[in-house]
Amino acid sequence: MKILAIETSCDDTCIAILNTENNQFLSDISSSQIEVHRKWGGVYPTIAKREHQKALVPVLKKALMKAGLLSSGNSSIKISKILEREPELESQLNRFLSTYGIPDIDLIAVTVGPGLDPSLWSGINFAKALSLAWGKNIIPINHVKAHFFAPLILEEAPFPAISIIASGGHTQLIFSKNRNDHRIIGETRDDAAGECFDKTARIMGLPYPGGPEIAKLAKKETSKSISLPRPMINSGDYDFSFSGLKTAVLYKWNDEKEKDDSFKIAMAKEIQEAIVDVITTKTFLAADYFEAKTVVLGGGVSANALLREKFKEKGNNFKIILPDIDLSTDNAKMIAITAEYEYKKRGSVSWEKLKSEPNLKIS
Ligand code: KG4
Ligand code: ZN
């Protein structure tokens, strides 16, 4: 079976094509919006939606071409109702459909949540239009589930497993008893971990996304030291809270008269330490409690070298999965891998039923 997977839940437009016969990816194409969002210092949903609408057809064309599935022909049928509120995307797609034939794929998978509502809708409406135009089955996929499920499957990891998904949009701890039984055991009550990196970086005048900028600064030497809180580290549950840390940074920043390099470096080091400390402590408390055999670190924040180091140090007690960066940040490969399993379990759904579910929970 060949699965074409579409992911647009935040600010990356991604399409991947998986051949499930040999588990090979025929293509994996992403278009990042970072440059656009950098101007505003963060992701604005309406801008993200506009950018997805511009990128979807070019990304689809590249993905099909790379997979050797782009052939001339005409697969045009009336899709206008589905994309009536997205005229630019509609006209691009109509041009595409009247130039190229129906590709040899069997299933379309698309992220339906959680994520930013306008971003999610772009991918969903696009997937619906393709499903209708090509006569292909469609399956909705949970984005957070894909983040941890795909690495677990790829690594053939032993269960039970604990996964922490930390990105700009989510911070969730998930307990997986087996491949079919997943439960959120904790999540952030306010900002996500990546959002905390981004917002504190912004306070310090660093560009978006803030995580890599703070990590870069934290590598440098400084004579100063700063102390920041580790919110909820001893709360006795598996929830997180990062907005208090952001406020503490704001106060320290505003109180400091001499915002020289050594102050900025000390601040970056401590922000990183605090976030890494909270994530690591809570994840491994959960791993011990639930007697996990595997621990997965996913989401964009898992690119953080200090966090990866701390997780690796626990390698004696657990199988630690630190997915490659292309599978950690938002991507369509994880959607395709998850889709193969979901399809076997529950089959496809009618395209009319698909809708955006910004707060979708794991099931
Ligand atoms: O998964 P992702 O690409 O997109 C979503 O937000 O869903 O994650 C992006 C987040 C941003 O908040 C960014 O600052 C953070 O991941 N990030 C990092 C690092 N690289 C990216 N945070 C800390 N250290 C890094 N090296
Ligand atoms: Zn994500």
mmCIF file of C-alpha atoms and ligand atoms in Angstrom:
data_model
loop_
_atom_site.group_PDB
_atom_site.id
_atom_site.type_symbol
_atom_site.label_atom_id
_atom_site.label_comp_id
_atom_site.label_asym_id
_atom_site.label_seq_id
_atom_site.Cartn_x
_atom_site.Cartn_y
_atom_site.Cartn_z
ATOM 1 C CA MET A 1 0.000 0.000 0.000
ATOM 2 C CA LYS A 2 1.176 3.552 -0.701
ATOM 3 C CA ILE A 3 0.162 6.241 1.794
ATOM 4 C CA LEU A 4 0.335 9.945 1.033
ATOM 5 C CA ALA A 5 0.482 11.832 4.356
ATOM 6 C CA ILE A 6 -0.214 15.528 4.868
ATOM 7 C CA GLU A 7 0.811 17.528 7.959
ATOM 8 C CA THR A 8 -0.035 21.218 8.449
ATOM 9 C CA SER A 9 -0.863 21.505 12.165
ATOM 10 C CA CYS A 10 1.488 24.396 12.911
ATOM 11 C CA ASP A 11 3.978 26.174 10.659
ATOM 12 C CA ASP A 12 5.477 23.423 8.483
ATOM 13 C CA THR A 13 3.805 22.230 5.291
ATOM 14 C CA CYS A 14 4.810 18.569 4.976
ATOM 15 C CA ILE A 15 3.934 15.720 2.628
ATOM 16 C CA ALA A 16 5.492 12.249 2.698
ATOM 17 C CA ILE A 17 4.752 9.106 0.699
ATOM 18 C CA LEU A 18 5.281 5.712 2.354
ATOM 19 C CA ASN A 19 5.376 2.369 0.589
ATOM 20 C CA THR A 20 4.215 -0.021 3.298
ATOM 21 C CA GLU A 21 5.303 -3.136 1.332
ATOM 22 C CA ASN A 22 8.958 -2.453 2.119
ATOM 23 C CA ASN A 23 8.604 0.385 4.665
ATOM 24 C CA GLN A 24 10.441 2.764 2.355
ATOM 25 C CA PHE A 25 9.665 6.445 2.106
ATOM 26 C CA LEU A 26 9.335 7.364 -1.554
ATOM 27 C CA SER A 27 9.496 11.038 -0.603
ATOM 28 C CA ASP A 28 9.406 13.405 2.343
ATOM 29 C CA ILE A 29 9.035 17.098 1.508
ATOM 30 C CA SER A 30 8.700 19.997 3.958
ATOM 31 C CA SER A 31 8.327 23.711 3.485
ATOM 32 C CA SER A 32 9.160 25.777 6.568
ATOM 33 C CA GLN A 33 7.540 29.114 7.410
ATOM 34 C CA ILE A 34 10.217 30.161 9.916
ATOM 35 C CA GLU A 35 11.430 33.098 7.820
ATOM 36 C CA VAL A 36 7.903 34.519 7.596
ATOM 37 C CA HIS A 37 7.141 34.087 11.305
ATOM 38 C CA ARG A 38 10.543 35.433 12.370
ATOM 39 C CA LYS A 39 9.363 38.932 11.392
ATOM 40 C CA TRP A 40 6.587 38.707 13.991
ATOM 41 C CA GLY A 41 8.526 36.858 16.674
ATOM 42 C CA GLY A 42 6.169 33.874 16.724
ATOM 43 C CA VAL A 43 3.592 31.877 14.776
ATOM 44 C CA TYR A 44 0.405 33.750 13.883
ATOM 45 C CA PRO A 45 -2.333 31.283 12.893
ATOM 46 C CA THR A 46 -3.808 33.346 10.062
ATOM 47 C CA ILE A 47 -0.368 33.903 8.536
ATOM 48 C CA ALA A 48 0.438 30.207 8.964
ATOM 49 C CA LYS A 49 -2.784 29.323 7.122
ATOM 50 C CA ARG A 50 -1.967 31.666 4.243
ATOM 51 C CA GLU A 51 1.509 30.170 3.927
ATOM 52 C CA HIS A 52 0.167 26.600 3.956
ATOM 53 C CA GLN A 53 -2.225 27.516 1.179
ATOM 54 C CA LYS A 54 0.655 28.848 -0.914
ATOM 55 C CA ALA A 55 2.894 25.860 -0.231
ATOM 56 C CA LEU A 56 0.577 22.838 -0.434
ATOM 57 C CA VAL A 57 0.426 22.344 -4.220
ATOM 58 C CA PRO A 58 4.194 22.901 -4.772
ATOM 59 C CA VAL A 59 4.994 20.504 -1.890
ATOM 60 C CA LEU A 60 2.558 17.910 -3.298
ATOM 61 C CA LYS A 61 4.093 18.197 -6.753
ATOM 62 C CA LYS A 62 7.626 17.757 -5.387
ATOM 63 C CA ALA A 63 6.572 14.809 -3.231
ATOM 64 C CA LEU A 64 4.894 13.009 -6.149
ATOM 65 C CA MET A 65 7.762 13.801 -8.508
ATOM 66 C CA LYS A 66 10.415 12.527 -6.076
ATOM 67 C CA ALA A 67 8.357 9.358 -5.599
ATOM 68 C CA GLY A 68 8.106 8.858 -9.372
ATOM 69 C CA LEU A 69 4.317 9.117 -9.173
ATOM 70 C CA LEU A 70 3.727 12.277 -11.175
ATOM 71 C CA SER A 71 2.290 11.511 -14.598
ATOM 72 C CA SER A 72 0.600 13.726 -17.123
ATOM 73 C CA GLY A 73 -3.137 13.356 -17.503
ATOM 74 C CA ASN A 74 -6.219 14.914 -16.096
ATOM 75 C CA SER A 75 -7.818 14.063 -12.785
ATOM 76 C CA SER A 76 -9.912 17.164 -12.588
ATOM 77 C CA ILE A 77 -13.367 16.977 -11.089
ATOM 78 C CA LYS A 78 -15.326 19.636 -9.272
ATOM 79 C CA ILE A 79 -13.629 20.399 -5.955
ATOM 80 C CA SER A 80 -14.727 24.000 -5.655
ATOM 81 C CA LYS A 81 -17.117 23.563 -2.730
ATOM 82 C CA ILE A 82 -14.412 22.120 -0.503
ATOM 83 C CA LEU A 83 -11.980 24.918 -1.193
ATOM 84 C CA GLU A 84 -14.466 27.733 -1.755
ATOM 85 C CA ARG A 85 -12.953 29.754 1.085
ATOM 86 C CA GLU A 86 -9.421 29.163 -0.147
ATOM 87 C CA PRO A 87 -9.509 30.597 -3.679
ATOM 88 C CA GLU A 88 -5.739 30.731 -4.189
ATOM 89 C CA LEU A 89 -5.279 27.109 -3.166
ATOM 90 C CA GLU A 90 -8.310 26.140 -5.228
ATOM 91 C CA SER A 91 -7.001 27.648 -8.437
ATOM 92 C CA GLN A 92 -3.521 26.168 -7.903
ATOM 93 C CA LEU A 93 -5.024 22.753 -7.254
ATOM 94 C CA ASN A 94 -7.371 22.934 -10.230
ATOM 95 C CA ARG A 95 -4.401 23.749 -12.468
ATOM 96 C CA PHE A 96 -2.495 20.842 -10.963
ATOM 97 C CA LEU A 97 -5.376 18.416 -11.370
ATOM 98 C CA SER A 98 -5.912 19.352 -14.997
ATOM 99 C CA THR A 99 -2.215 18.794 -15.754
ATOM 100 C CA TYR A 100 -1.454 15.561 -13.883
ATOM 101 C CA GLY A 101 -3.214 12.219 -13.682
ATOM 102 C CA ILE A 102 -4.347 10.210 -10.671
ATOM 103 C CA PRO A 103 -1.225 8.935 -8.887
ATOM 104 C CA ASP A 104 -0.729 5.343 -7.821
ATOM 105 C CA ILE A 105 -1.412 5.807 -4.131
ATOM 106 C CA ASP A 106 -3.931 3.941 -1.968
ATOM 107 C CA LEU A 107 -4.619 6.123 1.030
ATOM 108 C CA ILE A 108 -4.460 9.797 2.025
ATOM 109 C CA ALA A 109 -3.602 10.493 5.687
ATOM 110 C CA VAL A 110 -3.999 13.923 7.210
ATOM 111 C CA THR A 111 -3.405 15.500 10.623
ATOM 112 C CA VAL A 112 -6.722 16.659 12.119
ATOM 113 C CA GLY A 113 -5.424 17.807 15.536
ATOM 114 C CA PRO A 114 -4.230 18.911 17.957
ATOM 115 C CA GLY A 115 -2.826 22.117 16.511
ATOM 116 C CA LEU A 116 -3.747 25.567 15.231
ATOM 117 C CA ASP A 117 -7.258 25.508 13.831
ATOM 118 C CA PRO A 118 -6.615 27.549 10.652
ATOM 119 C CA SER A 119 -3.449 25.560 9.901
ATOM 120 C CA LEU A 120 -5.204 22.243 10.436
ATOM 121 C CA TRP A 121 -8.070 23.229 8.137
ATOM 122 C CA SER A 122 -5.656 23.996 5.266
ATOM 123 C CA GLY A 123 -4.326 20.438 5.283
ATOM 124 C CA ILE A 124 -7.727 18.868 5.899
ATOM 125 C CA ASN A 125 -9.481 20.699 3.085
ATOM 126 C CA PHE A 126 -6.596 19.933 0.760
ATOM 127 C CA ALA A 127 -6.756 16.244 1.697
ATOM 128 C CA LYS A 128 -10.537 16.203 1.180
ATOM 129 C CA ALA A 129 -10.207 17.766 -2.256
ATOM 130 C CA LEU A 130 -7.548 15.225 -3.267
ATOM 131 C CA SER A 131 -9.607 12.357 -1.889
ATOM 132 C CA LEU A 132 -12.581 13.455 -3.958
ATOM 133 C CA ALA A 133 -10.632 14.273 -7.111
ATOM 134 C CA TRP A 134 -8.590 11.067 -7.071
ATOM 135 C CA GLY A 135 -11.208 8.762 -5.536
ATOM 136 C CA LYS A 136 -8.886 7.723 -2.693
ATOM 137 C CA ASN A 137 -9.652 6.706 0.873
ATOM 138 C CA ILE A 138 -8.761 9.129 3.634
ATOM 139 C CA ILE A 139 -7.798 8.696 7.290
ATOM 140 C CA PRO A 140 -7.549 11.324 10.062
ATOM 141 C CA ILE A 141 -4.440 11.231 12.284
ATOM 142 C CA ASN A 142 -3.688 12.618 15.745
ATOM 143 C CA HIS A 143 -0.536 14.737 15.587
ATOM 144 C CA VAL A 144 0.731 14.102 19.138
ATOM 145 C CA LYS A 145 0.098 10.389 18.831
ATOM 146 C CA ALA A 146 2.150 10.372 15.622
ATOM 147 C CA HIS A 147 5.020 12.133 17.442
ATOM 148 C CA PHE A 148 5.524 9.216 19.848
ATOM 149 C CA PHE A 149 3.908 6.309 18.033
ATOM 150 C CA ALA A 150 6.095 6.500 14.912
ATOM 151 C CA PRO A 151 9.409 6.328 16.847
ATOM 152 C CA LEU A 152 8.076 3.452 18.999
ATOM 153 C CA ILE A 153 7.094 1.483 15.887
ATOM 154 C CA LEU A 154 10.277 2.241 13.972
ATOM 155 C CA GLU A 155 12.473 1.154 16.889
ATOM 156 C CA GLU A 156 10.296 -1.882 17.694
ATOM 157 C CA ALA A 157 10.481 -0.645 21.275
ATOM 158 C CA PRO A 158 9.479 -2.757 24.282
ATOM 159 C CA PHE A 159 6.350 -1.684 26.201
ATOM 160 C CA PRO A 160 5.301 -0.139 28.506
ATOM 161 C CA ALA A 161 6.663 3.192 27.309
ATOM 162 C CA ILE A 162 6.676 6.759 28.529
ATOM 163 C CA SER A 163 6.895 9.529 25.922
ATOM 164 C CA ILE A 164 7.436 13.209 26.402
ATOM 165 C CA ILE A 165 6.446 15.400 23.462
ATOM 166 C CA ALA A 166 7.831 18.908 23.914
ATOM 167 C CA SER A 167 7.492 21.453 21.146
ATOM 168 C CA GLY A 168 6.327 24.984 20.485
ATOM 169 C CA GLY A 169 2.711 23.817 20.706
ATOM 170 C CA HIS A 170 2.656 20.903 23.134
ATOM 171 C CA THR A 171 4.174 19.473 26.279
ATOM 172 C CA GLN A 172 2.570 16.130 27.047
ATOM 173 C CA LEU A 173 3.605 13.007 28.917
ATOM 174 C CA ILE A 174 2.073 9.829 27.535
ATOM 175 C CA PHE A 175 1.951 6.347 29.004
ATOM 176 C CA SER A 176 1.680 3.556 26.429
ATOM 177 C CA LYS A 177 0.816 0.162 27.881
ATOM 178 C CA ASN A 178 1.095 -1.413 24.454
ATOM 179 C CA ARG A 179 0.654 -0.428 20.804
ATOM 180 C CA ASN A 180 -3.088 0.033 21.252
ATOM 181 C CA ASP A 181 -3.372 1.601 24.679
ATOM 182 C CA HIS A 182 -2.138 5.173 25.178
ATOM 183 C CA ARG A 183 -3.014 7.660 27.878
ATOM 184 C CA ILE A 184 -1.985 11.250 28.565
ATOM 185 C CA ILE A 185 -0.720 11.318 32.174
ATOM 186 C CA GLY A 186 0.368 14.936 32.271
ATOM 187 C CA GLU A 187 0.533 18.084 30.198
ATOM 188 C CA THR A 188 1.270 21.761 30.464
ATOM 189 C CA ARG A 189 -1.314 23.907 32.182
ATOM 190 C CA ASP A 190 -0.200 27.011 30.293
ATOM 191 C CA ASP A 191 2.751 27.504 27.918
ATOM 192 C CA ALA A 192 4.492 24.657 26.120
ATOM 193 C CA ALA A 193 8.215 24.060 26.748
ATOM 194 C CA GLY A 194 9.220 25.317 23.294
ATOM 195 C CA GLU A 195 6.934 28.302 23.725
ATOM 196 C CA CYS A 196 8.826 29.114 26.944
ATOM 197 C CA PHE A 197 12.130 29.025 25.037
ATOM 198 C CA ASP A 198 10.596 31.216 22.330
ATOM 199 C CA LYS A 199 9.016 33.762 24.692
ATOM 200 C CA THR A 200 12.025 34.123 27.006
ATOM 201 C CA ALA A 201 14.290 34.473 23.965
ATOM 202 C CA ARG A 202 12.012 37.227 22.735
ATOM 203 C CA ILE A 203 12.307 39.052 26.081
ATOM 204 C CA MET A 204 16.072 38.917 25.571
ATOM 205 C CA GLY A 205 15.781 40.312 22.039
ATOM 206 C CA LEU A 206 16.759 37.024 20.361
ATOM 207 C CA PRO A 207 15.131 35.946 17.070
ATOM 208 C CA TYR A 208 12.409 33.303 16.602
ATOM 209 C CA PRO A 209 12.572 30.354 17.151
ATOM 210 C CA GLY A 210 14.162 30.991 20.525
ATOM 211 C CA GLY A 211 15.160 27.444 21.528
ATOM 212 C CA PRO A 212 18.207 27.122 19.273
ATOM 213 C CA GLU A 213 19.240 30.736 20.047
ATOM 214 C CA ILE A 214 19.174 30.149 23.803
ATOM 215 C CA ALA A 215 21.027 26.861 23.396
ATOM 216 C CA LYS A 216 23.738 28.591 21.326
ATOM 217 C CA LEU A 217 24.194 31.365 23.884
ATOM 218 C CA ALA A 218 24.207 28.889 26.783
ATOM 219 C CA LYS A 219 27.321 27.215 25.356
ATOM 220 C CA LYS A 220 29.443 30.308 26.035
ATOM 221 C CA GLU A 221 31.428 31.057 29.206
ATOM 222 C CA THR A 222 30.307 33.613 31.771
ATOM 223 C CA SER A 223 31.352 34.714 35.260
ATOM 224 C CA LYS A 224 27.785 35.620 36.258
ATOM 225 C CA SER A 225 25.144 33.264 37.525
ATOM 226 C CA ILE A 226 21.368 33.570 37.752
ATOM 227 C CA SER A 227 18.854 31.409 39.524
ATOM 228 C CA LEU A 228 15.356 30.755 38.145
ATOM 229 C CA PRO A 229 12.474 28.618 39.453
ATOM 230 C CA ARG A 230 11.718 25.059 38.263
ATOM 231 C CA PRO A 231 7.914 25.321 38.160
ATOM 232 C CA MET A 232 5.965 22.300 39.403
ATOM 233 C CA ILE A 233 9.077 20.125 39.632
ATOM 234 C CA ASN A 234 7.894 18.721 42.986
ATOM 235 C CA SER A 235 4.160 18.936 42.313
ATOM 236 C CA GLY A 236 3.608 15.220 42.766
ATOM 237 C CA ASP A 237 1.805 14.899 39.451
ATOM 238 C CA TYR A 238 2.957 14.874 35.828
ATOM 239 C CA ASP A 239 1.668 18.266 34.772
ATOM 240 C CA PHE A 240 3.869 21.162 33.706
ATOM 241 C CA SER A 241 3.703 24.931 33.888
ATOM 242 C CA PHE A 242 6.110 27.246 32.106
ATOM 243 C CA SER A 243 4.461 30.654 32.212
ATOM 244 C CA GLY A 244 5.844 31.401 35.707
ATOM 245 C CA LEU A 245 9.357 30.787 34.427
ATOM 246 C CA LYS A 246 8.728 33.233 31.604
ATOM 247 C CA THR A 247 7.510 35.852 34.123
ATOM 248 C CA ALA A 248 10.563 35.260 36.345
ATOM 249 C CA VAL A 249 12.802 35.867 33.321
ATOM 250 C CA LEU A 250 10.909 39.057 32.509
ATOM 251 C CA TYR A 251 11.427 40.411 36.050
ATOM 252 C CA LYS A 252 15.130 39.504 36.110
ATOM 253 C CA TRP A 253 15.576 41.076 32.698
ATOM 254 C CA ASN A 254 13.798 44.307 33.635
ATOM 255 C CA ASP A 255 15.622 44.568 36.988
ATOM 256 C CA GLU A 256 19.085 44.195 35.496
ATOM 257 C CA LYS A 257 20.842 47.513 34.822
ATOM 258 C CA GLU A 258 23.819 46.024 33.017
ATOM 259 C CA LYS A 259 22.481 43.785 30.254
ATOM 260 C CA ASP A 260 25.941 42.834 29.030
ATOM 261 C CA ASP A 261 26.994 39.602 27.298
ATOM 262 C CA SER A 262 27.860 37.795 30.520
ATOM 263 C CA PHE A 263 24.392 38.542 31.928
ATOM 264 C CA LYS A 264 22.714 37.316 28.741
ATOM 265 C CA ILE A 265 24.793 34.138 28.698
ATOM 266 C CA ALA A 266 24.019 33.451 32.377
ATOM 267 C CA MET A 267 20.323 33.974 31.677
ATOM 268 C CA ALA A 268 20.371 31.636 28.649
ATOM 269 C CA LYS A 269 22.198 28.938 30.639
ATOM 270 C CA GLU A 270 19.690 29.100 33.467
ATOM 271 C CA ILE A 271 16.598 29.167 31.233
ATOM 272 C CA GLN A 272 17.871 26.071 29.463
ATOM 273 C CA GLU A 273 18.837 24.354 32.749
ATOM 274 C CA ALA A 274 15.436 25.085 34.286
ATOM 275 C CA ILE A 275 13.400 23.759 31.336
ATOM 276 C CA VAL A 276 15.634 20.707 30.870
ATOM 277 C CA ASP A 277 15.549 19.999 34.608
ATOM 278 C CA VAL A 278 11.756 20.034 34.786
ATOM 279 C CA ILE A 279 11.281 17.912 31.661
ATOM 280 C CA THR A 280 13.907 15.337 32.651
ATOM 281 C CA THR A 281 12.801 15.034 36.280
ATOM 282 C CA LYS A 282 9.121 14.593 35.486
ATOM 283 C CA THR A 283 9.666 12.219 32.575
ATOM 284 C CA PHE A 284 11.835 9.833 34.583
ATOM 285 C CA LEU A 285 9.614 10.026 37.664
ATOM 286 C CA ALA A 286 6.826 8.816 35.385
ATOM 287 C CA ALA A 287 9.085 6.200 33.781
ATOM 288 C CA ASP A 288 9.926 4.768 37.237
ATOM 289 C CA TYR A 289 6.358 4.874 38.492
ATOM 290 C CA PHE A 290 4.884 3.207 35.401
ATOM 291 C CA GLU A 291 7.798 0.737 35.188
ATOM 292 C CA ALA A 292 8.489 1.789 31.626
ATOM 293 C CA LYS A 293 10.944 -0.165 29.510
ATOM 294 C CA THR A 294 11.188 2.577 26.878
ATOM 295 C CA VAL A 295 11.345 6.370 27.064
ATOM 296 C CA VAL A 296 10.753 8.514 23.959
ATOM 297 C CA LEU A 297 11.748 12.162 23.628
ATOM 298 C CA GLY A 298 9.931 13.925 20.778
ATOM 299 C CA GLY A 299 8.918 17.346 19.491
ATOM 300 C CA GLY A 300 11.140 20.231 18.407
ATOM 301 C CA VAL A 301 12.618 20.804 21.881
ATOM 302 C CA SER A 302 14.231 17.368 21.644
ATOM 303 C CA ALA A 303 16.802 19.014 19.365
ATOM 304 C CA ASN A 304 18.255 20.521 22.549
ATOM 305 C CA ALA A 305 21.714 18.991 23.142
ATOM 306 C CA LEU A 306 21.612 19.310 26.936
ATOM 307 C CA LEU A 307 18.194 17.625 27.089
ATOM 308 C CA ARG A 308 19.396 14.791 24.832
ATOM 309 C CA GLU A 309 22.468 14.379 27.042
ATOM 310 C CA LYS A 310 20.350 14.115 30.201
ATOM 311 C CA PHE A 311 18.121 11.496 28.578
ATOM 312 C CA LYS A 312 21.098 9.484 27.303
ATOM 313 C CA GLU A 313 22.481 9.341 30.848
ATOM 314 C CA LYS A 314 19.451 7.218 31.793
ATOM 315 C CA GLY A 315 20.285 4.652 29.106
ATOM 316 C CA ASN A 316 21.230 1.971 31.655
ATOM 317 C CA ASN A 317 17.720 1.688 33.003
ATOM 318 C CA PHE A 318 15.536 2.265 29.954
ATOM 319 C CA LYS A 319 15.670 2.005 26.199
ATOM 320 C CA ILE A 320 15.937 5.677 25.317
ATOM 321 C CA ILE A 321 14.583 6.757 21.934
ATOM 322 C CA LEU A 322 15.874 10.073 20.640
ATOM 323 C CA PRO A 323 14.476 10.205 17.103
ATOM 324 C CA ASP A 324 16.460 11.894 14.341
ATOM 325 C CA ILE A 325 15.615 15.521 13.982
ATOM 326 C CA ASP A 326 13.542 14.952 10.824
ATOM 327 C CA LEU A 327 11.238 12.707 12.861
ATOM 328 C CA SER A 328 11.267 14.903 16.001
ATOM 329 C CA THR A 329 10.155 18.205 14.563
ATOM 330 C CA ASP A 330 6.853 18.378 12.724
ATOM 331 C CA ASN A 331 6.932 16.065 9.728
ATOM 332 C CA ALA A 332 4.649 13.943 7.548
ATOM 333 C CA LYS A 333 6.642 10.703 7.905
ATOM 334 C CA MET A 334 5.265 10.187 11.400
ATOM 335 C CA ILE A 335 1.739 10.756 10.056
ATOM 336 C CA ALA A 336 2.234 8.105 7.359
ATOM 337 C CA ILE A 337 3.666 5.519 9.786
ATOM 338 C CA THR A 338 0.824 6.063 12.248
ATOM 339 C CA ALA A 339 -1.715 5.954 9.413
ATOM 340 C CA GLU A 340 -0.675 2.457 8.404
ATOM 341 C CA TYR A 341 -1.589 1.176 11.887
ATOM 342 C CA GLU A 342 -4.732 3.251 12.281
ATOM 343 C CA TYR A 343 -5.963 2.067 8.901
ATOM 344 C CA LYS A 344 -5.525 -1.587 9.871
ATOM 345 C CA LYS A 345 -7.329 -0.922 13.136
ATOM 346 C CA ARG A 346 -10.267 1.215 12.072
ATOM 347 C CA GLY A 347 -10.189 1.643 8.301
ATOM 348 C CA SER A 348 -10.742 4.863 6.415
ATOM 349 C CA VAL A 349 -13.481 7.448 6.925
ATOM 350 C CA SER A 350 -15.675 9.346 4.534
ATOM 351 C CA TRP A 351 -14.037 12.623 3.499
ATOM 352 C CA GLU A 352 -17.209 14.538 4.401
ATOM 353 C CA LYS A 353 -16.706 13.593 8.065
ATOM 354 C CA LEU A 354 -13.259 15.106 8.448
ATOM 355 C CA LYS A 355 -12.937 18.264 10.519
ATOM 356 C CA SER A 356 -10.284 20.144 12.426
ATOM 357 C CA GLU A 357 -9.978 19.181 16.106
ATOM 358 C CA PRO A 358 -7.561 21.704 17.649
ATOM 359 C CA ASN A 359 -7.786 20.097 21.127
ATOM 360 C CA LEU A 360 -7.897 16.476 20.016
ATOM 361 C CA LYS A 361 -6.882 14.032 22.764
ATOM 362 C CA ILE A 362 -5.168 10.712 22.293
ATOM 363 C CA SER A 363 -7.381 7.658 21.904
HETATM 364 O O1 KG4 B 1 8.132 20.432 16.769
HETATM 365 P P1 KG4 B 1 8.435 21.828 16.313
HETATM 366 O O2 KG4 B 1 9.338 21.981 15.138
HETATM 367 O O3 KG4 B 1 7.115 22.602 15.974
HETATM 368 C C1 KG4 B 1 6.028 22.721 16.836
HETATM 369 O O4 KG4 B 1 6.052 23.674 17.637
HETATM 370 O O5 KG4 B 1 5.108 21.873 16.773
HETATM 371 O O6 KG4 B 1 9.043 22.588 17.590
HETATM 372 C C2 KG4 B 1 9.495 23.910 17.529
HETATM 373 C C3 KG4 B 1 9.950 24.309 18.907
HETATM 374 C C4 KG4 B 1 10.213 25.808 19.037
HETATM 375 O O7 KG4 B 1 9.593 26.292 20.194
HETATM 376 C C5 KG4 B 1 11.740 25.878 19.166
HETATM 377 O O8 KG4 B 1 12.191 26.980 19.924
HETATM 378 C C6 KG4 B 1 12.054 24.568 19.837
HETATM 379 O O9 KG4 B 1 11.166 23.639 19.267
HETATM 380 N N1 KG4 B 1 13.447 24.162 19.599
HETATM 381 C C7 KG4 B 1 14.374 24.070 20.566
HETATM 382 C C8 KG4 B 1 15.592 23.723 19.931
HETATM 383 N N2 KG4 B 1 15.346 23.595 18.588
HETATM 384 C C9 KG4 B 1 14.024 23.859 18.411
HETATM 385 N N3 KG4 B 1 14.290 24.269 21.892
HETATM 386 C C10 KG4 B 1 15.409 24.113 22.615
HETATM 387 N N4 KG4 B 1 16.619 23.800 22.075
HETATM 388 C C11 KG4 B 1 16.757 23.582 20.752
HETATM 389 N N5 KG4 B 1 17.946 23.275 20.245
HETATM 390 ZN ZN ZN B 2 4.387 18.757 16.753
#
